[in-house]
PDB file of C-alpha atoms in Angstrom:
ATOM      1  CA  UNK A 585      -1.944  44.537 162.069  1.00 65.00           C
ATOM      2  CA  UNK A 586       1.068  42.718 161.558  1.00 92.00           C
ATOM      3  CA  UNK A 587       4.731  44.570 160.823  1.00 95.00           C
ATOM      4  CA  UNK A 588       4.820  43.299 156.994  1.00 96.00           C
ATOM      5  CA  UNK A 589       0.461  44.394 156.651  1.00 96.00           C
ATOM      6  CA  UNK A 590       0.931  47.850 157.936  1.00 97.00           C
ATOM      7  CA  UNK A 591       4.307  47.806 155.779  1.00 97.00           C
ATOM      8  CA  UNK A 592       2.745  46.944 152.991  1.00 97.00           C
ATOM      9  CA  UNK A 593      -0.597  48.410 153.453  1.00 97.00           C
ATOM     10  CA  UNK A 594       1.589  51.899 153.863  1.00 98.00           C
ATOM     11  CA  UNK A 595       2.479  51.387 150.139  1.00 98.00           C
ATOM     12  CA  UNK A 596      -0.624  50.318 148.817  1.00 98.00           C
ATOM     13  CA  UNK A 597      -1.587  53.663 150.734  1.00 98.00           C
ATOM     14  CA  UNK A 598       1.232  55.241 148.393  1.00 98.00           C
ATOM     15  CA  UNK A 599       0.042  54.130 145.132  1.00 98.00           C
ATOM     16  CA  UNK A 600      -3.699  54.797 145.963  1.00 98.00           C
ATOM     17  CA  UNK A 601      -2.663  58.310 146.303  1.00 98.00           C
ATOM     18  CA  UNK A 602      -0.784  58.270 142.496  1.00 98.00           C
ATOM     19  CA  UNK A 603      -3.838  56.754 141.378  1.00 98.00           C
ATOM     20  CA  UNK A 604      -6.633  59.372 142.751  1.00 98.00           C
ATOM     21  CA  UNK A 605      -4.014  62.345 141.914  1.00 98.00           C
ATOM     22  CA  UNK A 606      -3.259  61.010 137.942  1.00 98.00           C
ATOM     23  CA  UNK A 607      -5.460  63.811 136.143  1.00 97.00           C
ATOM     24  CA  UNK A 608      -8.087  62.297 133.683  1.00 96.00           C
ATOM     25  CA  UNK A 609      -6.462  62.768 130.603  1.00 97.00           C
ATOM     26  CA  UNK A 610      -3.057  61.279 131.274  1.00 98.00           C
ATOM     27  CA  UNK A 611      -4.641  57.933 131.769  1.00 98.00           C
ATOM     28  CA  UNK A 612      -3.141  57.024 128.364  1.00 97.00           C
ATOM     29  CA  UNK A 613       0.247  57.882 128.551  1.00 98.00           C
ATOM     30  CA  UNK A 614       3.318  55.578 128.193  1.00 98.00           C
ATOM     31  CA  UNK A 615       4.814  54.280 131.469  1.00 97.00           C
ATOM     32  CA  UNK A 616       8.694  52.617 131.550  1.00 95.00           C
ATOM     33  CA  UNK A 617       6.928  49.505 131.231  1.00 92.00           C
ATOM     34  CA  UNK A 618       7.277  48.881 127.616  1.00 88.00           C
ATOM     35  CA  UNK A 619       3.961  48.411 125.654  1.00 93.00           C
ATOM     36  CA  UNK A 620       1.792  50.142 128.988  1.00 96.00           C
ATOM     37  CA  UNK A 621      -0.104  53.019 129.355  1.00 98.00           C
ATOM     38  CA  UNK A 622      -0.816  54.529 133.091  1.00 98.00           C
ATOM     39  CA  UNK A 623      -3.983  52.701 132.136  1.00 98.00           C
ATOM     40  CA  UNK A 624      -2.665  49.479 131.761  1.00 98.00           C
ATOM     41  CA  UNK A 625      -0.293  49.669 134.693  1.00 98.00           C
ATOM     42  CA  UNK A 626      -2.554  50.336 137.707  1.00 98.00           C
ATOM     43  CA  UNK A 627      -4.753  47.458 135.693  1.00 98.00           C
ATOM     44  CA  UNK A 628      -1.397  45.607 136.016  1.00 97.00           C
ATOM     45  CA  UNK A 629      -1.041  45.946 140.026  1.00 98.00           C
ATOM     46  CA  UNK A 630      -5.112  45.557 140.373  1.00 98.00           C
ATOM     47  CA  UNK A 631      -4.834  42.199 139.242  1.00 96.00           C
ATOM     48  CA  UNK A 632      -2.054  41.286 140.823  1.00 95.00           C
ATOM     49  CA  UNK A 633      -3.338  41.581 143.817  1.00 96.00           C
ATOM     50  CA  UNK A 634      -6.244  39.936 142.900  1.00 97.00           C
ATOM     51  CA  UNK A 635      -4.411  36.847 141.517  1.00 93.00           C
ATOM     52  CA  UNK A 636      -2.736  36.538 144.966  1.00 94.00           C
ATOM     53  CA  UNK A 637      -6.105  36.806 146.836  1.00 95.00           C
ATOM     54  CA  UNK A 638      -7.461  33.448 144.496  1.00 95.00           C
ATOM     55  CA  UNK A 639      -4.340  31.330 145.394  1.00 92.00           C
ATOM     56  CA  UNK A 640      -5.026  32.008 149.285  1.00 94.00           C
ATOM     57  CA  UNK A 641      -8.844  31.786 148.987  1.00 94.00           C
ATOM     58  CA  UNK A 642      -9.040  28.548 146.363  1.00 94.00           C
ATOM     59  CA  UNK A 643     -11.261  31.379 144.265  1.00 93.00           C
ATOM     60  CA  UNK A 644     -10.975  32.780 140.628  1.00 94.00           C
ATOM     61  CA  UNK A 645     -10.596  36.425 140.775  1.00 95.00           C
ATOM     62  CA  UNK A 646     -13.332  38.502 139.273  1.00 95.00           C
ATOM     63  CA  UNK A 647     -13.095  41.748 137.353  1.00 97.00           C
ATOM     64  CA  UNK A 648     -15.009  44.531 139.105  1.00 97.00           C
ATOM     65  CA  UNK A 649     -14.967  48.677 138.272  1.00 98.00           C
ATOM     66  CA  UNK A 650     -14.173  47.825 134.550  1.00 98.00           C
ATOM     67  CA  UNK A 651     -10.774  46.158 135.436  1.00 98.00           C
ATOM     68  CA  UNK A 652     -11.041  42.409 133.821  1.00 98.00           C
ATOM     69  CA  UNK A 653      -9.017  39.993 134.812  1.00 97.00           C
ATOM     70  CA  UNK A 654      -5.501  38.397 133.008  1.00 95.00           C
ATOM     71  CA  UNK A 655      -2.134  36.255 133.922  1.00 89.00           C
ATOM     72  CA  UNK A 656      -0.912  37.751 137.126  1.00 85.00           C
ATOM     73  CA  UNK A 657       2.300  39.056 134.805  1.00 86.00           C
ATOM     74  CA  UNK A 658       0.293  40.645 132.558  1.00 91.00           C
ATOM     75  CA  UNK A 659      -2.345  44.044 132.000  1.00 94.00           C
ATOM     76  CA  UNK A 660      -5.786  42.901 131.880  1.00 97.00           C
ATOM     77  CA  UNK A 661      -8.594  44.902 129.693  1.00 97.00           C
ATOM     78  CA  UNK A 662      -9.328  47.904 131.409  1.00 97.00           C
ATOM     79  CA  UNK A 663     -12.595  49.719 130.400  1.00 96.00           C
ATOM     80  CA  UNK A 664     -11.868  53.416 129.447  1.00 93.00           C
ATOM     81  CA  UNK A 665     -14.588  54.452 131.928  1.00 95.00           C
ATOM     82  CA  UNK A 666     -12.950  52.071 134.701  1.00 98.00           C
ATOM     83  CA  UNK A 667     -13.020  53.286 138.176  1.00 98.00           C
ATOM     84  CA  UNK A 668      -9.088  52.225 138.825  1.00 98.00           C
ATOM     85  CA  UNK A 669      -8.698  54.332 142.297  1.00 98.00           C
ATOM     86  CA  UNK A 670     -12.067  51.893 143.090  1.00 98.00           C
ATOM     87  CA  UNK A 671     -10.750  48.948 141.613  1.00 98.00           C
ATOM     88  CA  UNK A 672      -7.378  49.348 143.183  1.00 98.00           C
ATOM     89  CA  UNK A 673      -8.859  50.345 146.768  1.00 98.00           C
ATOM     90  CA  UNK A 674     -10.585  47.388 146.692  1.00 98.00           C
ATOM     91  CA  UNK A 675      -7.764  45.319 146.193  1.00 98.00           C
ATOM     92  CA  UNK A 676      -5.768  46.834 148.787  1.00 98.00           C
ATOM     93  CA  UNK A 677      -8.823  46.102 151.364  1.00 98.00           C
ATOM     94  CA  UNK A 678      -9.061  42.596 150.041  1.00 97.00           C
ATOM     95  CA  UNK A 679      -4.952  41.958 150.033  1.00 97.00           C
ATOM     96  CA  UNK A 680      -5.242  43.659 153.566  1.00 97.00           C
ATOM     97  CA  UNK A 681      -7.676  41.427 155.288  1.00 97.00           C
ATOM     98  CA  UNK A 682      -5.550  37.968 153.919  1.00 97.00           C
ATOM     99  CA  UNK A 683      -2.479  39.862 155.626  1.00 97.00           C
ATOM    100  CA  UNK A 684      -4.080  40.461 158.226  1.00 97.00           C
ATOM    101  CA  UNK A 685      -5.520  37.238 158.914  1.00 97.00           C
ATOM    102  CA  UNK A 686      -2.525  34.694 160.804  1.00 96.00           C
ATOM    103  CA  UNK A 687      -3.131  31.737 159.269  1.00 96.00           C
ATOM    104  CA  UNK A 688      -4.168  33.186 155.919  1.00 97.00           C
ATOM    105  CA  UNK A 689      -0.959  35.210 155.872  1.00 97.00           C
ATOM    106  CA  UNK A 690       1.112  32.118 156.207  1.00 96.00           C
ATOM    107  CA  UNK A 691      -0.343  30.362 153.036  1.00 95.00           C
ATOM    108  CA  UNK A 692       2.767  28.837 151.399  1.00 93.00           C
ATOM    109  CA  UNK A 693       2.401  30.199 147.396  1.00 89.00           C
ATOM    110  CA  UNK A 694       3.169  27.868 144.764  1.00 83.00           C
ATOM    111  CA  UNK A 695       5.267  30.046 142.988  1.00 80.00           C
ATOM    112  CA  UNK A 696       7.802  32.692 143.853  1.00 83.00           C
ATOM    113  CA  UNK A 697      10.540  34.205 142.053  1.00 85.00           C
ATOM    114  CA  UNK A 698      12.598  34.592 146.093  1.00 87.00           C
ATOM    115  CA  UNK A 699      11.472  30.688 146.492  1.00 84.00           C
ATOM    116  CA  UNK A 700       8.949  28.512 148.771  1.00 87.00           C
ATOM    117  CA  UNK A 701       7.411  31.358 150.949  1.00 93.00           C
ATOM    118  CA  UNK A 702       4.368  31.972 152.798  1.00 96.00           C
ATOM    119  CA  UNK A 703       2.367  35.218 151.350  1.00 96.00           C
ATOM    120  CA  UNK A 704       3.047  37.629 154.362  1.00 96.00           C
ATOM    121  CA  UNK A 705       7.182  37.109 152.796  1.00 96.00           C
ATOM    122  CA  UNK A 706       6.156  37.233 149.346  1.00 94.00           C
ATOM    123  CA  UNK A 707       4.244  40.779 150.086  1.00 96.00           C
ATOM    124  CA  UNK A 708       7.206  42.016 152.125  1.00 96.00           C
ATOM    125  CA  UNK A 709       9.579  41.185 149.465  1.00 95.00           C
ATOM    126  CA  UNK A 710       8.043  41.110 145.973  1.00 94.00           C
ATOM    127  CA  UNK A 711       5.042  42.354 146.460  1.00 95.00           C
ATOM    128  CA  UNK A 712       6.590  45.642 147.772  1.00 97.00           C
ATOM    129  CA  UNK A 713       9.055  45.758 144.932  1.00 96.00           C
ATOM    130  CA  UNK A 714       6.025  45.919 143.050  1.00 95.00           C
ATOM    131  CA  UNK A 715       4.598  48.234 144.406  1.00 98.00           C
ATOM    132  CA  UNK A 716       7.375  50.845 144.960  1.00 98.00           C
ATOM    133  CA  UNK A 717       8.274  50.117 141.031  1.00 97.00           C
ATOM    134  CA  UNK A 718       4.940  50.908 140.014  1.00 98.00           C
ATOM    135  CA  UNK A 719       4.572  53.594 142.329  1.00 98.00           C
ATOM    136  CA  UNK A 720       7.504  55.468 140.412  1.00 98.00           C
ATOM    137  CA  UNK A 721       6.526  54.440 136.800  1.00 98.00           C
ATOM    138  CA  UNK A 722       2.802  55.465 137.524  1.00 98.00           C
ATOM    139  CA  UNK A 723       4.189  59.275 138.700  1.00 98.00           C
ATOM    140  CA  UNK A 724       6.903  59.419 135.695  1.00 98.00           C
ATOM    141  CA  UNK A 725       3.954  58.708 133.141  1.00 98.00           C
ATOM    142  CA  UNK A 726       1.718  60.813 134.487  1.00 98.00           C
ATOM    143  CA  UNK A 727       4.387  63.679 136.175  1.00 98.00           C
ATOM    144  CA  UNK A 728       3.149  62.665 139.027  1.00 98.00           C
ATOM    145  CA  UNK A 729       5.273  62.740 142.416  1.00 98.00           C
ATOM    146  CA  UNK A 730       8.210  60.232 142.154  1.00 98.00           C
ATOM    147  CA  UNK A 731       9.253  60.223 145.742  1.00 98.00           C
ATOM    148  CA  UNK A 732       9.170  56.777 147.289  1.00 98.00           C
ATOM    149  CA  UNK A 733       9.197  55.748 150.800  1.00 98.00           C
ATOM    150  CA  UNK A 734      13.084  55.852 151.705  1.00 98.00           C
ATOM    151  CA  UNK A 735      12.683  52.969 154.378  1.00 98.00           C
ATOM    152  CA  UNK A 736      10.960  50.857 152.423  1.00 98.00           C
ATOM    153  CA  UNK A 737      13.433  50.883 149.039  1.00 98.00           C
ATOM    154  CA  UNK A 738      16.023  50.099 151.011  1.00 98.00           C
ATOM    155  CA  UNK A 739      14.730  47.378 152.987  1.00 98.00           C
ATOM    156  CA  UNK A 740      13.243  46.070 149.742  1.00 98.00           C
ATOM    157  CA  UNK A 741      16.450  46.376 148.061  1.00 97.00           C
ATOM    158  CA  UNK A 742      18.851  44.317 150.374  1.00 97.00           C
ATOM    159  CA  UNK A 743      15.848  41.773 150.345  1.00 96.00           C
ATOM    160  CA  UNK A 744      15.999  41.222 147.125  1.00 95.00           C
ATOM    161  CA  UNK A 745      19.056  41.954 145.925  1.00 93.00           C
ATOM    162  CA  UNK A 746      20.669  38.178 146.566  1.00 93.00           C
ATOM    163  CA  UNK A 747      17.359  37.435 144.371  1.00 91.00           C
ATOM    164  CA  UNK A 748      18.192  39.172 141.207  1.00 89.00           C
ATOM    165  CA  UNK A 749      18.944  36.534 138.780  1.00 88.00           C
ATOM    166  CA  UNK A 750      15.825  34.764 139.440  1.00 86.00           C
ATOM    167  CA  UNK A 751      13.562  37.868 139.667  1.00 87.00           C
ATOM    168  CA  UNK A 752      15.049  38.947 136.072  1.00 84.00           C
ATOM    169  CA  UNK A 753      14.251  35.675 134.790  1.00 82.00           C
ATOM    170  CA  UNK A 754      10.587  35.833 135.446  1.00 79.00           C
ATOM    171  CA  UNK A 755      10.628  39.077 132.622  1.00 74.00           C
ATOM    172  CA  UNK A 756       9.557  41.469 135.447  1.00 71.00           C
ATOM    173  CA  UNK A 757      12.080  44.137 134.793  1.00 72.00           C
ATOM    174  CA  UNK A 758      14.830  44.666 132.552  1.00 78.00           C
ATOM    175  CA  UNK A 759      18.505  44.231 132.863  1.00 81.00           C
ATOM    176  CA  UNK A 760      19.943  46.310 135.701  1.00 81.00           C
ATOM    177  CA  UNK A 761      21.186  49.428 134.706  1.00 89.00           C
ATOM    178  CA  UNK A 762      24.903  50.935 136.278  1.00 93.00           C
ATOM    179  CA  UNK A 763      23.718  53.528 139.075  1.00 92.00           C
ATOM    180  CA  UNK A 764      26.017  56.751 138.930  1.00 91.00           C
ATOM    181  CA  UNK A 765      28.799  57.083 141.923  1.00 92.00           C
ATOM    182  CA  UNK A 766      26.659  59.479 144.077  1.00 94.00           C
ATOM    183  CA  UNK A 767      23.286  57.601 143.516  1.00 97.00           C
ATOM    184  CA  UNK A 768      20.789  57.802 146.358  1.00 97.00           C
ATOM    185  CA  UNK A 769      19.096  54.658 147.688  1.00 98.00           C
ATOM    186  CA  UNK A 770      16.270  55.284 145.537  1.00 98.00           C
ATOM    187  CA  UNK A 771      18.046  55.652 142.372  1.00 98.00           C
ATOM    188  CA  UNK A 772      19.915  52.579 143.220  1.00 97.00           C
ATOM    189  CA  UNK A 773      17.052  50.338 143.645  1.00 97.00           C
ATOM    190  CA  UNK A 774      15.555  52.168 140.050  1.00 97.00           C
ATOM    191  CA  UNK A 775      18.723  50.922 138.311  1.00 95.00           C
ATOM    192  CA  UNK A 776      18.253  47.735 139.979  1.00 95.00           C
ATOM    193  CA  UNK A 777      14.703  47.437 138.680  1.00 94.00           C
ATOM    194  CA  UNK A 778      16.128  48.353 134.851  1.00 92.00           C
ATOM    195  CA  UNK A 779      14.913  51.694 135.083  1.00 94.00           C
ATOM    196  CA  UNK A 780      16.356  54.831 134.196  1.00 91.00           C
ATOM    197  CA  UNK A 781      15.305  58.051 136.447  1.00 91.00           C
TER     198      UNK A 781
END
């Protein structure tokens, strides 16, 4: 694999694992993304990467393991029986085998909130703010583990960061929040993100 697929497949890898560990009856708590439940969220990220897969591929995405399908932005219907570690591995392997996949990977996408890039960029940059994001809101619904990958929130931060007032103005996270003196990359990128650990 590529640098940015293994990169990115190592947090897809990271969110699996808050997915299989969230205990069965926390599915419906509230996550920092206002209106969400833990539900909702992994949903959220499910067809996300799905949405991304249909651009490259020229195919509508489907729903599958009782995740249905919605704007890229938004939470689709998710069953309350749902499989969402199986809907969300399948994803992964799906969102793996385009980054995997040269020419594939360097699909320009028609939108981006970091400008004209080719999807291996946009899931180095974006798509791993996603991820790490969601990652953390996913383990504070739930009381899951909140420990991100140190490497990767502070690449993703100095990515993005000459970004911001574009990424804000897609709605994808609130206004950035003052991190304290002392705060620790992670923290940082949190505040960054609009969210309050």
């Amino acid at each position: 694999m590529s640098e940015i697929a293994e990169r990115f497949d190592r947090l897809a890898g990271d969110f699996l694992a808050r997915v299989e560990a969230t205990p069965a009856d926390r599915w419906d708590r509230v996550t920092p993304c206002a209106g969400w439940t833990a539900r909702d969220l992994v949903g959220h990220v499910v067809n996300g990467h799905r949405g991304i897969i249909a651009v490259v591929r020229g195919t509508p995405p489907r729903p599958s393991h009782g995740v249905g399908v919605s704007g890229m932005a938004d939470a689709p219907r998710v069953e309350p029986d749902a499989d969402l570690a199986a809907a969300y591995a399948e994803a992964r392997a799906d969102l793996r085998a385009v980054l995997t996949d040269p020419e594939l990977a360097a699909t320009p996408l028609p939108y981006s909130p970091i400008g004209p890039v080719a999807v291996a960029e946009a899931a180095d940059s974006v798509g791993a703010m996603e991820l790490l994001v969601h990652t953390w809101d996913l383990a504070r619904a739930v009381g899951g583990d909140e420990t991100l990958d140190r490497d990767a929130v502070v690449r993703t931060h100095e990515k993005l960061r000459p970004h911001y007032a574009a990424l804000r103005s897609t709605g994808a996270f609130q206004g950035e929040v003052t991190p304290p003196g002392d705060a620790d990359p992670q923290t940082a990128f949190l505040c960054f993100t609009g969210r309050r650990p």
